[in-house]
Amino acid sequence: DAKTTQPNSMESNEEEPVHLPCNHSTISGTDYIHWYRQLPSQGPEYVIHGLTSNVNNRMASLAIAEDRKSSTLILHRATLRDAAVYYCILPKAGNMLTFGGGTRLMVKP
Amino acid sequence: NAGVTQTPKFRVLKTGQSMTLLCAQDMNHEYMYWYRQDPGMGLRLIHYSVGEGTTAKGEVPDGYNVSRLKKQNFLLGLESAAPSQTSVYFCASSYAWTAVANYGYTFGSGTRLTVV
């Protein structure tokens, strides 16, 4: 199974853009890249997913490298409410999500 | 609001007691999952179900049993609770194929279980 590597933590200032990196050098051609986040004392919530092309939705943007060995989740204007643990996940065959340690994002006012 | 509902939200058990955690979803999802999350760690899959009447083991199934008698419900049972099962338990559901679904997994808000 493809493995992902994320920094343990990152800091950002409120209302500034945040770029959360994820390395997945062993990704296969059919692996989708998913991002979830977990706010304090809550269950994880889906953020975005993609395969090859960059993706945008109301929450974030996902930039995928041309060789697909890395991706970046972009929050365009961080708010205090965006402070959470962000997980980059490549689902296993059969639809399983496996959660690693993720990146803890701290947002400073 | 549509989503995944977990009951109870909090529970304290004595070692050796049994209990059942209930997960209910109203999105007509085929797949349902039970995860546990220990302090400071990521989620680990306990058991999952790919449809009514089916269940399968995840990464950490020992000490737990599950049942999916109705499509909308997924029950997690602890027959003889141990302190090592102190954790936060999350239920989730999804359409059959995450890769083509727009909304991925939907998680419940969790059950905080303490075994003393």
mmCIF file with all atom_site columns, C-alpha atoms in Angstrom:
data_model
loop_
_atom_site.group_PDB
_atom_site.id
_atom_site.type_symbol
_atom_site.label_atom_id
_atom_site.label_alt_id
_atom_site.label_comp_id
_atom_site.label_asym_id
_atom_site.label_entity_id
_atom_site.label_seq_id
_atom_site.pdbx_PDB_ins_code
_atom_site.Cartn_x
_atom_site.Cartn_y
_atom_site.Cartn_z
_atom_site.occupancy
_atom_site.B_iso_or_equiv
_atom_site.pdbx_formal_charge
_atom_site.auth_seq_id
_atom_site.auth_comp_id
_atom_site.auth_asym_id
_atom_site.auth_atom_id
_atom_site.pdbx_PDB_model_num
ATOM 1   C CA . ASP A 1 1   ? 0.000   0.000  0.000   1.00 0.00 ? 1   ASP A CA 1
ATOM 2   C CA . ALA A 1 2   ? 1.188   3.493  -0.812  1.00 0.00 ? 2   ALA A CA 1
ATOM 3   C CA . LYS A 1 3   ? 2.452   5.423  2.227   1.00 0.00 ? 3   LYS A CA 1
ATOM 4   C CA . THR A 1 4   ? 2.075   9.146  2.887   1.00 0.00 ? 4   THR A CA 1
ATOM 5   C CA . THR A 1 5   ? 4.441   11.470 4.741   1.00 0.00 ? 5   THR A CA 1
ATOM 6   C CA . GLN A 1 6   ? 3.288   14.740 6.307   1.00 0.00 ? 6   GLN A CA 1
ATOM 7   C CA . PRO A 1 7   ? 4.936   17.222 8.674   1.00 0.00 ? 7   PRO A CA 1
ATOM 8   C CA . ASN A 1 8   ? 3.826   16.741 12.260  1.00 0.00 ? 8   ASN A CA 1
ATOM 9   C CA . SER A 1 9   ? 2.760   20.351 12.709  1.00 0.00 ? 9   SER A CA 1
ATOM 10  C CA . MET A 1 10  ? 2.528   23.706 10.972  1.00 0.00 ? 10  MET A CA 1
ATOM 11  C CA . GLU A 1 11  ? 1.666   27.233 12.010  1.00 0.00 ? 11  GLU A CA 1
ATOM 12  C CA . SER A 1 12  ? -0.158  29.886 10.090  1.00 0.00 ? 12  SER A CA 1
ATOM 13  C CA . ASN A 1 13  ? -1.433  33.396 10.661  1.00 0.00 ? 13  ASN A CA 1
ATOM 14  C CA . GLU A 1 14  ? -5.112  34.092 10.415  1.00 0.00 ? 14  GLU A CA 1
ATOM 15  C CA . GLU A 1 15  ? -6.326  35.240 6.977   1.00 0.00 ? 15  GLU A CA 1
ATOM 16  C CA . GLU A 1 16  ? -3.147  34.082 5.270   1.00 0.00 ? 16  GLU A CA 1
ATOM 17  C CA . PRO A 1 17  ? -2.936  31.153 2.825   1.00 0.00 ? 17  PRO A CA 1
ATOM 18  C CA . VAL A 1 18  ? -1.752  27.791 4.123   1.00 0.00 ? 18  VAL A CA 1
ATOM 19  C CA . HIS A 1 19  ? -0.018  25.124 2.079   1.00 0.00 ? 19  HIS A CA 1
ATOM 20  C CA . LEU A 1 20  ? -0.068  21.675 3.676   1.00 0.00 ? 20  LEU A CA 1
ATOM 21  C CA . PRO A 1 21  ? 2.308   19.239 1.930   1.00 0.00 ? 21  PRO A CA 1
ATOM 22  C CA . CYS A 1 22  ? 2.040   15.490 1.539   1.00 0.00 ? 22  CYS A CA 1
ATOM 23  C CA . ASN A 1 23  ? 4.565   13.127 -0.004  1.00 0.00 ? 23  ASN A CA 1
ATOM 24  C CA . HIS A 1 24  ? 3.413   9.844  -1.509  1.00 0.00 ? 24  HIS A CA 1
ATOM 25  C CA . SER A 1 25  ? 6.324   8.655  -3.623  1.00 0.00 ? 25  SER A CA 1
ATOM 26  C CA . THR A 1 26  ? 5.028   5.072  -3.963  1.00 0.00 ? 26  THR A CA 1
ATOM 27  C CA . ILE A 1 27  ? 1.614   6.090  -5.269  1.00 0.00 ? 27  ILE A CA 1
ATOM 28  C CA . SER A 1 28  ? 0.198   3.914  -8.044  1.00 0.00 ? 28  SER A CA 1
ATOM 29  C CA . GLY A 1 29  ? -1.503  5.155  -11.158 1.00 0.00 ? 29  GLY A CA 1
ATOM 30  C CA . THR A 1 30  ? -4.994  4.450  -9.855  1.00 0.00 ? 30  THR A CA 1
ATOM 31  C CA . ASP A 1 31  ? -4.597  5.757  -6.284  1.00 0.00 ? 31  ASP A CA 1
ATOM 32  C CA . TYR A 1 32  ? -6.789  8.707  -5.430  1.00 0.00 ? 32  TYR A CA 1
ATOM 33  C CA . ILE A 1 33  ? -5.445  11.282 -2.968  1.00 0.00 ? 33  ILE A CA 1
ATOM 34  C CA . HIS A 1 34  ? -7.866  12.159 -0.195  1.00 0.00 ? 34  HIS A CA 1
ATOM 35  C CA . TRP A 1 35  ? -7.688  14.835 2.480   1.00 0.00 ? 35  TRP A CA 1
ATOM 36  C CA . TYR A 1 36  ? -9.632  14.853 5.699   1.00 0.00 ? 36  TYR A CA 1
ATOM 37  C CA . ARG A 1 37  ? -9.433  17.096 8.710   1.00 0.00 ? 37  ARG A CA 1
ATOM 38  C CA . GLN A 1 38  ? -10.332 16.597 12.338  1.00 0.00 ? 38  GLN A CA 1
ATOM 39  C CA . LEU A 1 39  ? -11.349 19.562 14.425  1.00 0.00 ? 39  LEU A CA 1
ATOM 40  C CA . PRO A 1 40  ? -10.811 19.305 18.196  1.00 0.00 ? 40  PRO A CA 1
ATOM 41  C CA . SER A 1 41  ? -13.179 16.833 19.861  1.00 0.00 ? 41  SER A CA 1
ATOM 42  C CA . GLN A 1 42  ? -14.910 15.994 16.592  1.00 0.00 ? 42  GLN A CA 1
ATOM 43  C CA . GLY A 1 43  ? -14.878 13.202 14.054  1.00 0.00 ? 43  GLY A CA 1
ATOM 44  C CA . PRO A 1 44  ? -12.885 13.621 10.850  1.00 0.00 ? 44  PRO A CA 1
ATOM 45  C CA . GLU A 1 45  ? -14.541 15.418 7.969   1.00 0.00 ? 45  GLU A CA 1
ATOM 46  C CA . TYR A 1 46  ? -13.907 15.038 4.266   1.00 0.00 ? 46  TYR A CA 1
ATOM 47  C CA . VAL A 1 47  ? -12.104 17.977 2.668   1.00 0.00 ? 47  VAL A CA 1
ATOM 48  C CA . ILE A 1 48  ? -11.223 17.112 -0.910  1.00 0.00 ? 48  ILE A CA 1
ATOM 49  C CA . HIS A 1 49  ? -9.889  14.383 -3.160  1.00 0.00 ? 49  HIS A CA 1
ATOM 50  C CA . GLY A 1 50  ? -8.275  14.108 -6.588  1.00 0.00 ? 50  GLY A CA 1
ATOM 51  C CA . LEU A 1 51  ? -6.485  11.828 -9.018  1.00 0.00 ? 51  LEU A CA 1
ATOM 52  C CA . THR A 1 52  ? -4.343  13.806 -11.441 1.00 0.00 ? 52  THR A CA 1
ATOM 53  C CA . SER A 1 53  ? -5.723  17.276 -12.005 1.00 0.00 ? 53  SER A CA 1
ATOM 54  C CA . ASN A 1 54  ? -5.849  20.058 -9.479  1.00 0.00 ? 54  ASN A CA 1
ATOM 55  C CA . VAL A 1 55  ? -9.200  20.261 -7.698  1.00 0.00 ? 55  VAL A CA 1
ATOM 56  C CA . ASN A 1 56  ? -11.106 23.070 -6.044  1.00 0.00 ? 56  ASN A CA 1
ATOM 57  C CA . ASN A 1 57  ? -14.120 23.102 -3.780  1.00 0.00 ? 57  ASN A CA 1
ATOM 58  C CA . ARG A 1 58  ? -15.642 25.457 -1.253  1.00 0.00 ? 58  ARG A CA 1
ATOM 59  C CA . MET A 1 59  ? -13.293 24.302 1.505   1.00 0.00 ? 59  MET A CA 1
ATOM 60  C CA . ALA A 1 60  ? -9.898  24.089 -0.183  1.00 0.00 ? 60  ALA A CA 1
ATOM 61  C CA . SER A 1 61  ? -7.819  23.428 -3.268  1.00 0.00 ? 61  SER A CA 1
ATOM 62  C CA . LEU A 1 62  ? -5.730  20.370 -3.983  1.00 0.00 ? 62  LEU A CA 1
ATOM 63  C CA . ALA A 1 63  ? -2.603  20.764 -6.074  1.00 0.00 ? 63  ALA A CA 1
ATOM 64  C CA . ILE A 1 64  ? -1.166  17.493 -7.374  1.00 0.00 ? 64  ILE A CA 1
ATOM 65  C CA . ALA A 1 65  ? 2.385   17.307 -8.705  1.00 0.00 ? 65  ALA A CA 1
ATOM 66  C CA . GLU A 1 66  ? 2.789   16.252 -12.304 1.00 0.00 ? 66  GLU A CA 1
ATOM 67  C CA . ASP A 1 67  ? 4.505   13.000 -11.264 1.00 0.00 ? 67  ASP A CA 1
ATOM 68  C CA . ARG A 1 68  ? 1.827   12.524 -8.541  1.00 0.00 ? 68  ARG A CA 1
ATOM 69  C CA . LYS A 1 69  ? 4.486   11.811 -5.920  1.00 0.00 ? 69  LYS A CA 1
ATOM 70  C CA . SER A 1 70  ? 3.373   14.745 -3.826  1.00 0.00 ? 70  SER A CA 1
ATOM 71  C CA . SER A 1 71  ? 0.355   16.941 -3.295  1.00 0.00 ? 71  SER A CA 1
ATOM 72  C CA . THR A 1 72  ? -0.502  20.127 -1.431  1.00 0.00 ? 72  THR A CA 1
ATOM 73  C CA . LEU A 1 73  ? -3.711  21.076 0.296   1.00 0.00 ? 73  LEU A CA 1
ATOM 74  C CA . ILE A 1 74  ? -4.257  24.809 0.039   1.00 0.00 ? 74  ILE A CA 1
ATOM 75  C CA . LEU A 1 75  ? -6.446  26.795 2.413   1.00 0.00 ? 75  LEU A CA 1
ATOM 76  C CA . HIS A 1 76  ? -6.758  30.169 0.748   1.00 0.00 ? 76  HIS A CA 1
ATOM 77  C CA . ARG A 1 77  ? -7.437  32.231 3.879   1.00 0.00 ? 77  ARG A CA 1
ATOM 78  C CA . ALA A 1 78  ? -6.917  30.444 7.160   1.00 0.00 ? 78  ALA A CA 1
ATOM 79  C CA . THR A 1 79  ? -9.363  31.155 9.949   1.00 0.00 ? 79  THR A CA 1
ATOM 80  C CA . LEU A 1 80  ? -9.178  30.158 13.597  1.00 0.00 ? 80  LEU A CA 1
ATOM 81  C CA . ARG A 1 81  ? -11.776 27.525 12.804  1.00 0.00 ? 81  ARG A CA 1
ATOM 82  C CA . ASP A 1 82  ? -9.326  25.835 10.426  1.00 0.00 ? 82  ASP A CA 1
ATOM 83  C CA . ALA A 1 83  ? -7.101  24.776 13.324  1.00 0.00 ? 83  ALA A CA 1
ATOM 84  C CA . ALA A 1 84  ? -7.245  20.990 13.094  1.00 0.00 ? 84  ALA A CA 1
ATOM 85  C CA . VAL A 1 85  ? -5.295  17.854 12.246  1.00 0.00 ? 85  VAL A CA 1
ATOM 86  C CA . TYR A 1 86  ? -5.156  17.375 8.482   1.00 0.00 ? 86  TYR A CA 1
ATOM 87  C CA . TYR A 1 87  ? -4.783  13.870 7.087   1.00 0.00 ? 87  TYR A CA 1
ATOM 88  C CA . CYS A 1 88  ? -3.530  13.003 3.620   1.00 0.00 ? 88  CYS A CA 1
ATOM 89  C CA . ILE A 1 89  ? -4.739  9.497  2.722   1.00 0.00 ? 89  ILE A CA 1
ATOM 90  C CA . LEU A 1 90  ? -4.461  7.103  -0.177  1.00 0.00 ? 90  LEU A CA 1
ATOM 91  C CA . PRO A 1 91  ? -7.346  4.651  0.240   1.00 0.00 ? 91  PRO A CA 1
ATOM 92  C CA . LYS A 1 92  ? -6.490  0.995  0.173   1.00 0.00 ? 92  LYS A CA 1
ATOM 93  C CA . ALA A 1 93  ? -8.076  -1.374 -2.278  1.00 0.00 ? 93  ALA A CA 1
ATOM 94  C CA . GLY A 1 94  ? -11.608 -2.076 -1.216  1.00 0.00 ? 94  GLY A CA 1
ATOM 95  C CA . ASN A 1 95  ? -12.320 1.439  -0.113  1.00 0.00 ? 95  ASN A CA 1
ATOM 96  C CA . MET A 1 96  ? -10.486 1.478  3.223   1.00 0.00 ? 96  MET A CA 1
ATOM 97  C CA . LEU A 1 97  ? -9.205  4.718  4.700   1.00 0.00 ? 97  LEU A CA 1
ATOM 98  C CA . THR A 1 98  ? -6.116  4.368  6.886   1.00 0.00 ? 98  THR A CA 1
ATOM 99  C CA . PHE A 1 99  ? -5.260  7.370  9.025   1.00 0.00 ? 99  PHE A CA 1
ATOM 100 C CA . GLY A 1 100 ? -1.666  8.227  9.881   1.00 0.00 ? 100 GLY A CA 1
ATOM 101 C CA . GLY A 1 101 ? -0.557  10.958 12.246  1.00 0.00 ? 101 GLY A CA 1
ATOM 102 C CA . GLY A 1 102 ? -1.512  13.876 10.015  1.00 0.00 ? 102 GLY A CA 1
ATOM 103 C CA . THR A 1 103 ? -0.384  17.506 10.308  1.00 0.00 ? 103 THR A CA 1
ATOM 104 C CA . ARG A 1 104 ? -1.567  19.570 13.234  1.00 0.00 ? 104 ARG A CA 1
ATOM 105 C CA . LEU A 1 105 ? -2.310  23.062 11.911  1.00 0.00 ? 105 LEU A CA 1
ATOM 106 C CA . MET A 1 106 ? -2.217  25.901 14.406  1.00 0.00 ? 106 MET A CA 1
ATOM 107 C CA . VAL A 1 107 ? -3.674  29.245 13.354  1.00 0.00 ? 107 VAL A CA 1
ATOM 108 C CA . LYS A 1 108 ? -2.533  32.378 15.148  1.00 0.00 ? 108 LYS A CA 1
ATOM 109 C CA . PRO A 1 109 ? -4.792  35.416 15.388  1.00 0.00 ? 109 PRO A CA 1
ATOM 110 C CA . ASN B 2 1   ? -29.812 16.915 9.365   1.00 0.00 ? 1   ASN B CA 1
ATOM 111 C CA . ALA B 2 2   ? -28.594 13.930 7.394   1.00 0.00 ? 2   ALA B CA 1
ATOM 112 C CA . GLY B 2 3   ? -25.541 12.218 8.746   1.00 0.00 ? 3   GLY B CA 1
ATOM 113 C CA . VAL B 2 4   ? -24.130 9.641  11.125  1.00 0.00 ? 4   VAL B CA 1
ATOM 114 C CA . THR B 2 5   ? -25.437 9.471  14.670  1.00 0.00 ? 5   THR B CA 1
ATOM 115 C CA . GLN B 2 6   ? -23.612 7.673  17.464  1.00 0.00 ? 6   GLN B CA 1
ATOM 116 C CA . THR B 2 7   ? -25.043 6.727  20.834  1.00 0.00 ? 7   THR B CA 1
ATOM 117 C CA . PRO B 2 8   ? -24.075 7.070  23.597  1.00 0.00 ? 8   PRO B CA 1
ATOM 118 C CA . LYS B 2 9   ? -21.684 10.038 23.509  1.00 0.00 ? 9   LYS B CA 1
ATOM 119 C CA . PHE B 2 10  ? -19.961 9.145  26.775  1.00 0.00 ? 10  PHE B CA 1
ATOM 120 C CA . ARG B 2 11  ? -19.752 5.990  28.858  1.00 0.00 ? 11  ARG B CA 1
ATOM 121 C CA . VAL B 2 12  ? -17.770 4.696  31.797  1.00 0.00 ? 12  VAL B CA 1
ATOM 122 C CA . LEU B 2 13  ? -17.527 0.930  32.182  1.00 0.00 ? 13  LEU B CA 1
ATOM 123 C CA . LYS B 2 14  ? -15.991 -1.284 34.793  1.00 0.00 ? 14  LYS B CA 1
ATOM 124 C CA . THR B 2 15  ? -13.540 -3.939 33.676  1.00 0.00 ? 15  THR B CA 1
ATOM 125 C CA . GLY B 2 16  ? -15.426 -7.024 32.522  1.00 0.00 ? 16  GLY B CA 1
ATOM 126 C CA . GLN B 2 17  ? -18.699 -5.254 31.762  1.00 0.00 ? 17  GLN B CA 1
ATOM 127 C CA . SER B 2 18  ? -20.249 -5.395 28.329  1.00 0.00 ? 18  SER B CA 1
ATOM 128 C CA . MET B 2 19  ? -21.843 -2.726 26.195  1.00 0.00 ? 19  MET B CA 1
ATOM 129 C CA . THR B 2 20  ? -23.015 -1.958 22.676  1.00 0.00 ? 20  THR B CA 1
ATOM 130 C CA . LEU B 2 21  ? -22.320 1.208  20.723  1.00 0.00 ? 21  LEU B CA 1
ATOM 131 C CA . LEU B 2 22  ? -24.910 2.143  18.123  1.00 0.00 ? 22  LEU B CA 1
ATOM 132 C CA . CYS B 2 23  ? -24.235 3.862  14.831  1.00 0.00 ? 23  CYS B CA 1
ATOM 133 C CA . ALA B 2 24  ? -27.068 4.995  12.581  1.00 0.00 ? 24  ALA B CA 1
ATOM 134 C CA . GLN B 2 25  ? -26.871 6.662  9.165   1.00 0.00 ? 25  GLN B CA 1
ATOM 135 C CA . ASP B 2 26  ? -29.667 8.044  7.011   1.00 0.00 ? 26  ASP B CA 1
ATOM 136 C CA . MET B 2 27  ? -27.782 8.501  3.733   1.00 0.00 ? 27  MET B CA 1
ATOM 137 C CA . ASN B 2 28  ? -28.461 5.026  2.339   1.00 0.00 ? 28  ASN B CA 1
ATOM 138 C CA . HIS B 2 29  ? -24.732 4.290  2.388   1.00 0.00 ? 29  HIS B CA 1
ATOM 139 C CA . GLU B 2 30  ? -23.622 0.726  1.704   1.00 0.00 ? 30  GLU B CA 1
ATOM 140 C CA . TYR B 2 31  ? -20.338 0.800  3.632   1.00 0.00 ? 31  TYR B CA 1
ATOM 141 C CA . MET B 2 32  ? -20.026 1.403  7.349   1.00 0.00 ? 32  MET B CA 1
ATOM 142 C CA . TYR B 2 33  ? -16.954 1.422  9.606   1.00 0.00 ? 33  TYR B CA 1
ATOM 143 C CA . TRP B 2 34  ? -15.903 1.494  13.229  1.00 0.00 ? 34  TRP B CA 1
ATOM 144 C CA . TYR B 2 35  ? -12.637 3.211  14.199  1.00 0.00 ? 35  TYR B CA 1
ATOM 145 C CA . ARG B 2 36  ? -10.962 3.877  17.502  1.00 0.00 ? 36  ARG B CA 1
ATOM 146 C CA . GLN B 2 37  ? -8.707  6.805  18.303  1.00 0.00 ? 37  GLN B CA 1
ATOM 147 C CA . ASP B 2 38  ? -6.334  6.796  21.246  1.00 0.00 ? 38  ASP B CA 1
ATOM 148 C CA . PRO B 2 39  ? -4.941  10.080 22.618  1.00 0.00 ? 39  PRO B CA 1
ATOM 149 C CA . GLY B 2 40  ? -2.594  11.825 20.202  1.00 0.00 ? 40  GLY B CA 1
ATOM 150 C CA . MET B 2 41  ? -2.922  9.131  17.565  1.00 0.00 ? 41  MET B CA 1
ATOM 151 C CA . GLY B 2 42  ? -4.635  8.605  14.257  1.00 0.00 ? 42  GLY B CA 1
ATOM 152 C CA . LEU B 2 43  ? -7.724  6.470  13.770  1.00 0.00 ? 43  LEU B CA 1
ATOM 153 C CA . ARG B 2 44  ? -7.456  2.691  13.533  1.00 0.00 ? 44  ARG B CA 1
ATOM 154 C CA . LEU B 2 45  ? -10.057 0.560  11.808  1.00 0.00 ? 45  LEU B CA 1
ATOM 155 C CA . ILE B 2 46  ? -11.738 -2.028 14.045  1.00 0.00 ? 46  ILE B CA 1
ATOM 156 C CA . HIS B 2 47  ? -14.383 -3.615 11.823  1.00 0.00 ? 47  HIS B CA 1
ATOM 157 C CA . TYR B 2 48  ? -16.283 -2.645 8.722   1.00 0.00 ? 48  TYR B CA 1
ATOM 158 C CA . SER B 2 49  ? -19.289 -3.714 6.668   1.00 0.00 ? 49  SER B CA 1
ATOM 159 C CA . VAL B 2 50  ? -19.815 -3.582 2.913   1.00 0.00 ? 50  VAL B CA 1
ATOM 160 C CA . GLY B 2 51  ? -23.550 -4.116 3.115   1.00 0.00 ? 51  GLY B CA 1
ATOM 161 C CA . GLU B 2 52  ? -26.464 -5.332 5.192   1.00 0.00 ? 52  GLU B CA 1
ATOM 162 C CA . GLY B 2 53  ? -25.712 -8.676 6.805   1.00 0.00 ? 53  GLY B CA 1
ATOM 163 C CA . THR B 2 54  ? -21.948 -8.526 6.132   1.00 0.00 ? 54  THR B CA 1
ATOM 164 C CA . THR B 2 55  ? -19.037 -7.666 8.406   1.00 0.00 ? 55  THR B CA 1
ATOM 165 C CA . ALA B 2 56  ? -15.252 -7.921 8.169   1.00 0.00 ? 56  ALA B CA 1
ATOM 166 C CA . LYS B 2 57  ? -12.235 -7.380 10.412  1.00 0.00 ? 57  LYS B CA 1
ATOM 167 C CA . GLY B 2 58  ? -10.095 -4.292 10.238  1.00 0.00 ? 58  GLY B CA 1
ATOM 168 C CA . GLU B 2 59  ? -6.668  -3.582 11.742  1.00 0.00 ? 59  GLU B CA 1
ATOM 169 C CA . VAL B 2 60  ? -7.544  -4.007 15.447  1.00 0.00 ? 60  VAL B CA 1
ATOM 170 C CA . PRO B 2 61  ? -10.601 -6.312 15.766  1.00 0.00 ? 61  PRO B CA 1
ATOM 171 C CA . ASP B 2 62  ? -9.669  -8.239 18.922  1.00 0.00 ? 62  ASP B CA 1
ATOM 172 C CA . GLY B 2 63  ? -12.083 -7.770 21.809  1.00 0.00 ? 63  GLY B CA 1
ATOM 173 C CA . TYR B 2 64  ? -14.876 -6.383 19.612  1.00 0.00 ? 64  TYR B CA 1
ATOM 174 C CA . ASN B 2 65  ? -17.819 -7.808 17.710  1.00 0.00 ? 65  ASN B CA 1
ATOM 175 C CA . VAL B 2 66  ? -20.105 -6.107 15.215  1.00 0.00 ? 66  VAL B CA 1
ATOM 176 C CA . SER B 2 67  ? -23.439 -6.646 13.531  1.00 0.00 ? 67  SER B CA 1
ATOM 177 C CA . ARG B 2 68  ? -25.202 -5.056 10.548  1.00 0.00 ? 68  ARG B CA 1
ATOM 178 C CA . LEU B 2 69  ? -28.734 -6.405 10.661  1.00 0.00 ? 69  LEU B CA 1
ATOM 179 C CA . LYS B 2 70  ? -30.184 -3.319 8.993   1.00 0.00 ? 70  LYS B CA 1
ATOM 180 C CA . LYS B 2 71  ? -28.530 -1.238 6.299   1.00 0.00 ? 71  LYS B CA 1
ATOM 181 C CA . GLN B 2 72  ? -28.761 1.952  8.317   1.00 0.00 ? 72  GLN B CA 1
ATOM 182 C CA . ASN B 2 73  ? -27.355 0.564  11.581  1.00 0.00 ? 73  ASN B CA 1
ATOM 183 C CA . PHE B 2 74  ? -23.929 -0.765 12.564  1.00 0.00 ? 74  PHE B CA 1
ATOM 184 C CA . LEU B 2 75  ? -23.444 -1.996 16.116  1.00 0.00 ? 75  LEU B CA 1
ATOM 185 C CA . LEU B 2 76  ? -20.121 -2.371 17.938  1.00 0.00 ? 76  LEU B CA 1
ATOM 186 C CA . GLY B 2 77  ? -20.059 -4.670 20.952  1.00 0.00 ? 77  GLY B CA 1
ATOM 187 C CA . LEU B 2 78  ? -17.577 -5.087 23.757  1.00 0.00 ? 78  LEU B CA 1
ATOM 188 C CA . GLU B 2 79  ? -18.262 -8.412 25.501  1.00 0.00 ? 79  GLU B CA 1
ATOM 189 C CA . SER B 2 80  ? -15.792 -7.981 28.362  1.00 0.00 ? 80  SER B CA 1
ATOM 190 C CA . ALA B 2 81  ? -14.363 -4.479 28.544  1.00 0.00 ? 81  ALA B CA 1
ATOM 191 C CA . ALA B 2 82  ? -10.684 -3.957 29.382  1.00 0.00 ? 82  ALA B CA 1
ATOM 192 C CA . PRO B 2 83  ? -8.834  -0.746 30.310  1.00 0.00 ? 83  PRO B CA 1
ATOM 193 C CA . SER B 2 84  ? -6.947  -1.018 26.985  1.00 0.00 ? 84  SER B CA 1
ATOM 194 C CA . GLN B 2 85  ? -10.255 -0.338 25.250  1.00 0.00 ? 85  GLN B CA 1
ATOM 195 C CA . THR B 2 86  ? -10.450 3.137  26.741  1.00 0.00 ? 86  THR B CA 1
ATOM 196 C CA . SER B 2 87  ? -10.636 5.280  23.639  1.00 0.00 ? 87  SER B CA 1
ATOM 197 C CA . VAL B 2 88  ? -12.806 7.463  21.453  1.00 0.00 ? 88  VAL B CA 1
ATOM 198 C CA . TYR B 2 89  ? -14.831 5.415  18.995  1.00 0.00 ? 89  TYR B CA 1
ATOM 199 C CA . PHE B 2 90  ? -15.897 6.828  15.645  1.00 0.00 ? 90  PHE B CA 1
ATOM 200 C CA . CYS B 2 91  ? -18.375 5.384  13.218  1.00 0.00 ? 91  CYS B CA 1
ATOM 201 C CA . ALA B 2 92  ? -18.351 6.321  9.537   1.00 0.00 ? 92  ALA B CA 1
ATOM 202 C CA . SER B 2 93  ? -20.256 5.484  6.391   1.00 0.00 ? 93  SER B CA 1
ATOM 203 C CA . SER B 2 94  ? -19.664 5.874  2.668   1.00 0.00 ? 94  SER B CA 1
ATOM 204 C CA . TYR B 2 95  ? -20.958 5.004  -0.750  1.00 0.00 ? 95  TYR B CA 1
ATOM 205 C CA . ALA B 2 96  ? -19.610 1.818  -2.263  1.00 0.00 ? 96  ALA B CA 1
ATOM 206 C CA . TRP B 2 97  ? -16.681 3.377  -4.099  1.00 0.00 ? 97  TRP B CA 1
ATOM 207 C CA . THR B 2 98  ? -14.937 6.285  -2.420  1.00 0.00 ? 98  THR B CA 1
ATOM 208 C CA . ALA B 2 99  ? -12.940 7.062  -5.530  1.00 0.00 ? 99  ALA B CA 1
ATOM 209 C CA . VAL B 2 100 ? -15.976 8.236  -7.450  1.00 0.00 ? 100 VAL B CA 1
ATOM 210 C CA . ALA B 2 101 ? -18.015 9.610  -4.590  1.00 0.00 ? 101 ALA B CA 1
ATOM 211 C CA . ASN B 2 102 ? -17.973 13.367 -4.096  1.00 0.00 ? 102 ASN B CA 1
ATOM 212 C CA . TYR B 2 103 ? -18.251 13.387 -0.367  1.00 0.00 ? 103 TYR B CA 1
ATOM 213 C CA . GLY B 2 104 ? -16.013 10.580 0.878   1.00 0.00 ? 104 GLY B CA 1
ATOM 214 C CA . TYR B 2 105 ? -16.666 9.206  4.330   1.00 0.00 ? 105 TYR B CA 1
ATOM 215 C CA . THR B 2 106 ? -19.109 10.791 6.739   1.00 0.00 ? 106 THR B CA 1
ATOM 216 C CA . PHE B 2 107 ? -18.107 10.408 10.371  1.00 0.00 ? 107 PHE B CA 1
ATOM 217 C CA . GLY B 2 108 ? -20.126 10.556 13.551  1.00 0.00 ? 108 GLY B CA 1
ATOM 218 C CA . SER B 2 109 ? -19.135 12.776 16.450  1.00 0.00 ? 109 SER B CA 1
ATOM 219 C CA . GLY B 2 110 ? -17.705 9.912  18.478  1.00 0.00 ? 110 GLY B CA 1
ATOM 220 C CA . THR B 2 111 ? -18.275 7.975  21.692  1.00 0.00 ? 111 THR B CA 1
ATOM 221 C CA . ARG B 2 112 ? -15.820 8.579  24.497  1.00 0.00 ? 112 ARG B CA 1
ATOM 222 C CA . LEU B 2 113 ? -15.435 5.332  26.433  1.00 0.00 ? 113 LEU B CA 1
ATOM 223 C CA . THR B 2 114 ? -13.520 4.929  29.656  1.00 0.00 ? 114 THR B CA 1
ATOM 224 C CA . VAL B 2 115 ? -12.933 1.494  31.168  1.00 0.00 ? 115 VAL B CA 1
ATOM 225 C CA . VAL B 2 116 ? -11.873 1.531  34.818  1.00 0.00 ? 116 VAL B CA 1
#
